[in-house]
Coordinates of C-alpha atoms in Angstrom, one line a residue:
Chain A
G1 CA -8.0 -9.9 5.3
A2 CA -9.5 -9.4 1.9
V3 CA -7.7 -11.1 -1.0
V4 CA -7.7 -10.7 -4.7
S5 CA -6.7 -13.8 -6.6
Q6 CA -5.4 -13.6 -10.1
H7 CA -5.0 -16.5 -12.5
P8 CA -2.8 -17.6 -14.2
S9 CA 0.4 -16.3 -12.7
W10 CA 2.2 -16.7 -16.0
V11 CA 1.2 -17.8 -19.5
I12 CA 3.0 -18.2 -22.8
C13 CA 1.0 -18.1 -26.0
K14 CA 1.6 -18.0 -29.7
S15 CA 1.0 -14.9 -31.8
G16 CA -2.5 -14.6 -33.0
T17 CA -4.1 -16.5 -30.2
S18 CA -6.2 -15.1 -27.3
V19 CA -5.5 -15.3 -23.6
K20 CA -7.9 -14.9 -20.7
I21 CA -6.8 -13.7 -17.3
E22 CA -9.1 -14.0 -14.3
C23 CA -9.3 -11.8 -11.3
R24 CA -11.4 -12.9 -8.3
S25 CA -12.2 -11.2 -5.0
L26 CA -12.2 -14.1 -2.6
D27 CA -14.1 -12.8 0.5
F28 CA -15.7 -9.6 -0.5
Q29 CA -17.8 -8.2 -3.4
A30 CA -16.1 -5.9 -5.8
T31 CA -18.4 -3.8 -8.0
T32 CA -15.3 -2.2 -9.5
M33 CA -12.0 -3.7 -10.4
F34 CA -9.0 -2.2 -12.2
W35 CA -6.7 -3.6 -14.7
Y36 CA -3.1 -2.5 -15.0
R37 CA -0.1 -3.2 -17.2
Q38 CA 3.5 -2.9 -16.1
F39 CA 6.6 -3.0 -18.2
P40 CA 10.0 -3.8 -16.6
K41 CA 11.2 -0.9 -14.4
Q42 CA 8.2 1.2 -15.3
S43 CA 5.1 2.4 -13.5
L44 CA 1.8 0.5 -13.3
M45 CA -0.3 2.0 -16.1
L46 CA -4.1 1.8 -15.7
M47 CA -5.7 0.1 -18.7
A48 CA -9.3 0.1 -17.8
T49 CA -11.9 0.1 -15.0
S50 CA -14.1 -2.9 -14.9
N51 CA -17.7 -2.3 -13.7
E52 CA -20.0 -5.1 -12.6
G53 CA -23.0 -5.4 -14.9
S54 CA -21.9 -2.6 -17.3
K55 CA -19.3 -1.8 -19.8
A56 CA -15.7 -1.3 -18.8
T57 CA -14.1 2.2 -19.0
Y58 CA -10.9 2.2 -21.0
E59 CA -8.0 4.6 -20.6
Q60 CA -7.0 6.7 -23.6
G61 CA -4.9 4.7 -26.0
V62 CA -6.1 1.3 -24.9
E63 CA -7.7 -0.7 -27.6
K64 CA -11.1 -1.9 -26.5
D65 CA -11.4 -4.6 -29.1
K66 CA -8.0 -6.0 -28.2
F67 CA -8.3 -6.0 -24.4
L68 CA -11.8 -7.4 -23.7
I69 CA -13.0 -6.9 -20.1
N70 CA -15.9 -8.7 -18.6
H71 CA -17.2 -8.2 -15.1
A72 CA -20.1 -10.7 -15.0
S73 CA -20.4 -11.1 -11.2
L74 CA -19.5 -9.3 -8.1
T75 CA -16.4 -11.5 -7.5
L76 CA -15.0 -12.0 -11.0
S77 CA -13.5 -9.8 -13.7
T78 CA -11.7 -11.1 -16.7
L79 CA -9.3 -9.6 -19.2
T80 CA -8.9 -11.3 -22.6
V81 CA -6.0 -10.3 -24.8
T82 CA -7.2 -11.0 -28.3
S83 CA -5.0 -11.8 -31.2
A84 CA -2.0 -11.4 -29.1
H85 CA 1.3 -10.1 -30.5
P86 CA 4.8 -10.0 -29.0
E87 CA 4.4 -6.4 -28.1
D88 CA 1.5 -7.4 -25.8
S89 CA 4.0 -9.3 -23.6
S90 CA 3.9 -7.6 -20.2
F91 CA 2.9 -8.0 -16.6
Y92 CA -0.9 -7.6 -16.1
I93 CA -2.2 -6.9 -12.6
C94 CA -5.8 -6.4 -11.3
S95 CA -6.9 -4.6 -8.2
A96 CA -10.0 -4.0 -6.2
P97 CA -10.7 -1.2 -3.8
D98 CA -11.4 -1.4 -0.1
R99 CA -15.0 -0.3 -0.1
G100 CA -14.7 1.2 3.4
T101 CA -11.9 3.6 2.4
N102 CA -12.1 3.4 -1.4
T103 CA -8.4 2.6 -1.3
E104 CA -6.9 0.3 -3.9
A105 CA -5.6 -1.9 -1.2
F106 CA -6.0 -5.2 -2.8
F107 CA -3.9 -6.3 -5.8
G108 CA -3.8 -9.6 -7.5
Q109 CA -0.6 -11.5 -7.8
G110 CA -0.1 -10.4 -11.4
T111 CA 0.1 -12.4 -14.7
R112 CA 3.2 -12.5 -16.7
L113 CA 2.2 -12.8 -20.4
T114 CA 4.7 -13.8 -23.0
V115 CA 3.7 -13.9 -26.6
V116 CA 6.0 -15.9 -28.9
Chain B
E1 CA -1.6 16.2 -15.8
D2 CA -0.8 14.5 -12.5
Q3 CA 2.9 13.6 -12.1
V4 CA 4.6 11.5 -9.6
T5 CA 8.4 11.2 -9.3
Q6 CA 10.2 8.8 -7.0
S7 CA 13.9 9.0 -6.0
P8 CA 16.3 7.4 -5.9
E9 CA 15.6 4.9 -8.6
A10 CA 17.6 2.3 -6.7
L11 CA 19.0 2.2 -3.2
R12 CA 21.4 -0.3 -1.6
L13 CA 21.6 -0.3 2.2
Q14 CA 23.4 -2.4 4.7
E15 CA 21.3 -4.1 7.4
G16 CA 20.6 -1.5 10.1
E17 CA 21.4 1.5 7.9
S18 CA 18.4 3.8 8.0
S19 CA 17.3 5.9 5.0
S20 CA 14.4 7.6 3.3
L21 CA 12.7 7.2 0.0
N22 CA 11.2 10.3 -1.7
C23 CA 8.0 10.7 -3.7
S24 CA 7.3 14.2 -5.1
Y25 CA 4.1 15.0 -6.8
T26 CA 2.5 17.6 -8.9
V27 CA -1.3 17.2 -8.9
S28 CA -4.4 19.2 -8.7
G29 CA -6.7 18.2 -5.8
L30 CA -4.9 15.5 -4.0
R31 CA -7.3 13.1 -2.3
G32 CA -4.8 10.6 -1.1
L33 CA -1.2 9.4 -1.4
F34 CA -0.5 5.7 -1.3
W35 CA 2.6 3.6 -0.6
Y36 CA 2.9 0.0 -1.8
R37 CA 5.6 -2.6 -1.6
Q38 CA 6.1 -4.8 -4.7
D39 CA 8.2 -8.0 -4.7
P40 CA 9.6 -9.3 -8.0
G41 CA 6.9 -10.9 -10.1
K42 CA 4.2 -10.1 -7.7
G43 CA 1.4 -7.5 -7.4
P44 CA 1.8 -4.5 -5.1
E45 CA 1.1 -4.9 -1.4
F46 CA -0.7 -1.9 0.3
L47 CA 1.3 -0.2 3.0
F48 CA -0.1 3.3 3.8
T49 CA -2.5 6.0 2.7
L50 CA -1.9 9.6 3.7
Y51 CA -4.6 12.2 3.2
S52 CA -3.3 15.6 4.3
A53 CA 0.0 17.4 4.9
G54 CA 1.5 16.7 8.2
E55 CA 0.0 13.3 8.5
E56 CA 2.3 10.4 9.5
K57 CA 1.8 6.6 9.6
E58 CA 4.0 3.8 10.9
K59 CA 4.2 0.1 10.4
E60 CA 7.1 -1.8 11.9
R61 CA 10.3 -0.3 10.5
L62 CA 8.4 1.9 8.0
K63 CA 7.2 5.4 8.6
A64 CA 5.4 7.5 5.9
T65 CA 5.1 11.3 6.0
L66 CA 3.4 13.8 3.8
T67 CA 3.9 17.5 2.9
K68 CA 2.1 19.6 0.3
K69 CA 4.7 18.6 -2.3
E70 CA 6.2 15.3 -1.4
S71 CA 6.1 12.2 0.8
F72 CA 8.9 10.3 2.4
L73 CA 9.0 6.7 3.3
H74 CA 11.5 6.3 6.2
I75 CA 13.0 2.9 6.8
T76 CA 14.6 2.5 10.2
A77 CA 17.2 -0.3 10.8
P78 CA 16.2 -2.2 7.6
K79 CA 16.5 -5.9 7.3
P80 CA 17.2 -8.0 4.2
E81 CA 13.5 -8.9 4.0
D82 CA 12.7 -5.3 3.4
S83 CA 14.3 -5.6 0.0
A84 CA 11.6 -4.8 -2.6
T85 CA 10.4 -2.1 -4.9
Y86 CA 8.5 0.6 -3.1
L87 CA 5.8 2.4 -5.1
C88 CA 4.1 5.7 -4.5
A89 CA 0.8 6.6 -6.1
V90 CA -1.6 9.6 -5.9
F91 CA -5.3 9.7 -6.2
T92 CA -6.9 13.0 -7.3
G93 CA -10.4 14.1 -7.7
T94 CA -9.6 15.3 -11.2
A95 CA -8.4 12.0 -12.6
S96 CA -10.4 9.7 -10.3
K97 CA -7.7 7.1 -10.6
L98 CA -4.3 6.2 -9.2
T99 CA -1.2 7.6 -10.8
F100 CA 1.9 5.6 -9.9
G101 CA 5.6 6.6 -9.7
T102 CA 8.2 4.3 -11.2
G103 CA 9.3 3.1 -7.8
T104 CA 12.5 2.8 -5.8
R105 CA 14.2 -0.6 -5.8
L106 CA 15.6 -1.2 -2.4
Q107 CA 18.2 -3.8 -1.6
V108 CA 19.2 -4.5 1.9
T109 CA 22.4 -6.5 2.4
L110 CA 23.8 -8.3 5.4

């Protein structure tokens, strides 16, 4: 079946540096992808919707300049956490919908970001 | 604002001990209710989508049902490999996005 691949699965970075997370649809084209953030024992919180060829749509309270999203092709969306701080440490997950049912059926493996 | 509440927060079962997980929701214009399984450190894995009250879906030991106010995930004769966090999410026309509950952490022991 369709697979969404997310890379890296974990990353540790120093405060003030930037980190890029990739989300690829391996055997299907995704014009839309979604980026979530999940804190321990909490819900997945939608951060933004990534749209191929156009600007991402950010949820209220999410800083556009801090969380840069690029969806340059039909199979790749990237999330860059700029000038990371310890409070940005979290589990970031991307997803892509099944185009037939418009169900968010396909999630990436997630990326555990730790900022030290 | 759409709200999704899952209970219990955690559940411990012995192998073979059937039980149900609850997902209650308060939304306007439900277009779909989704169940996912999430293993530690991994992304959610899609299980079911339910679209209307009265609908039921089954997959192996899992059965999902839907009413106008809540959904149940029934687990029949669970095995240790069913241990995971089970997430419920709703999709509404108003929000046009998924709203997730906080999940039920299920542990099945021998």
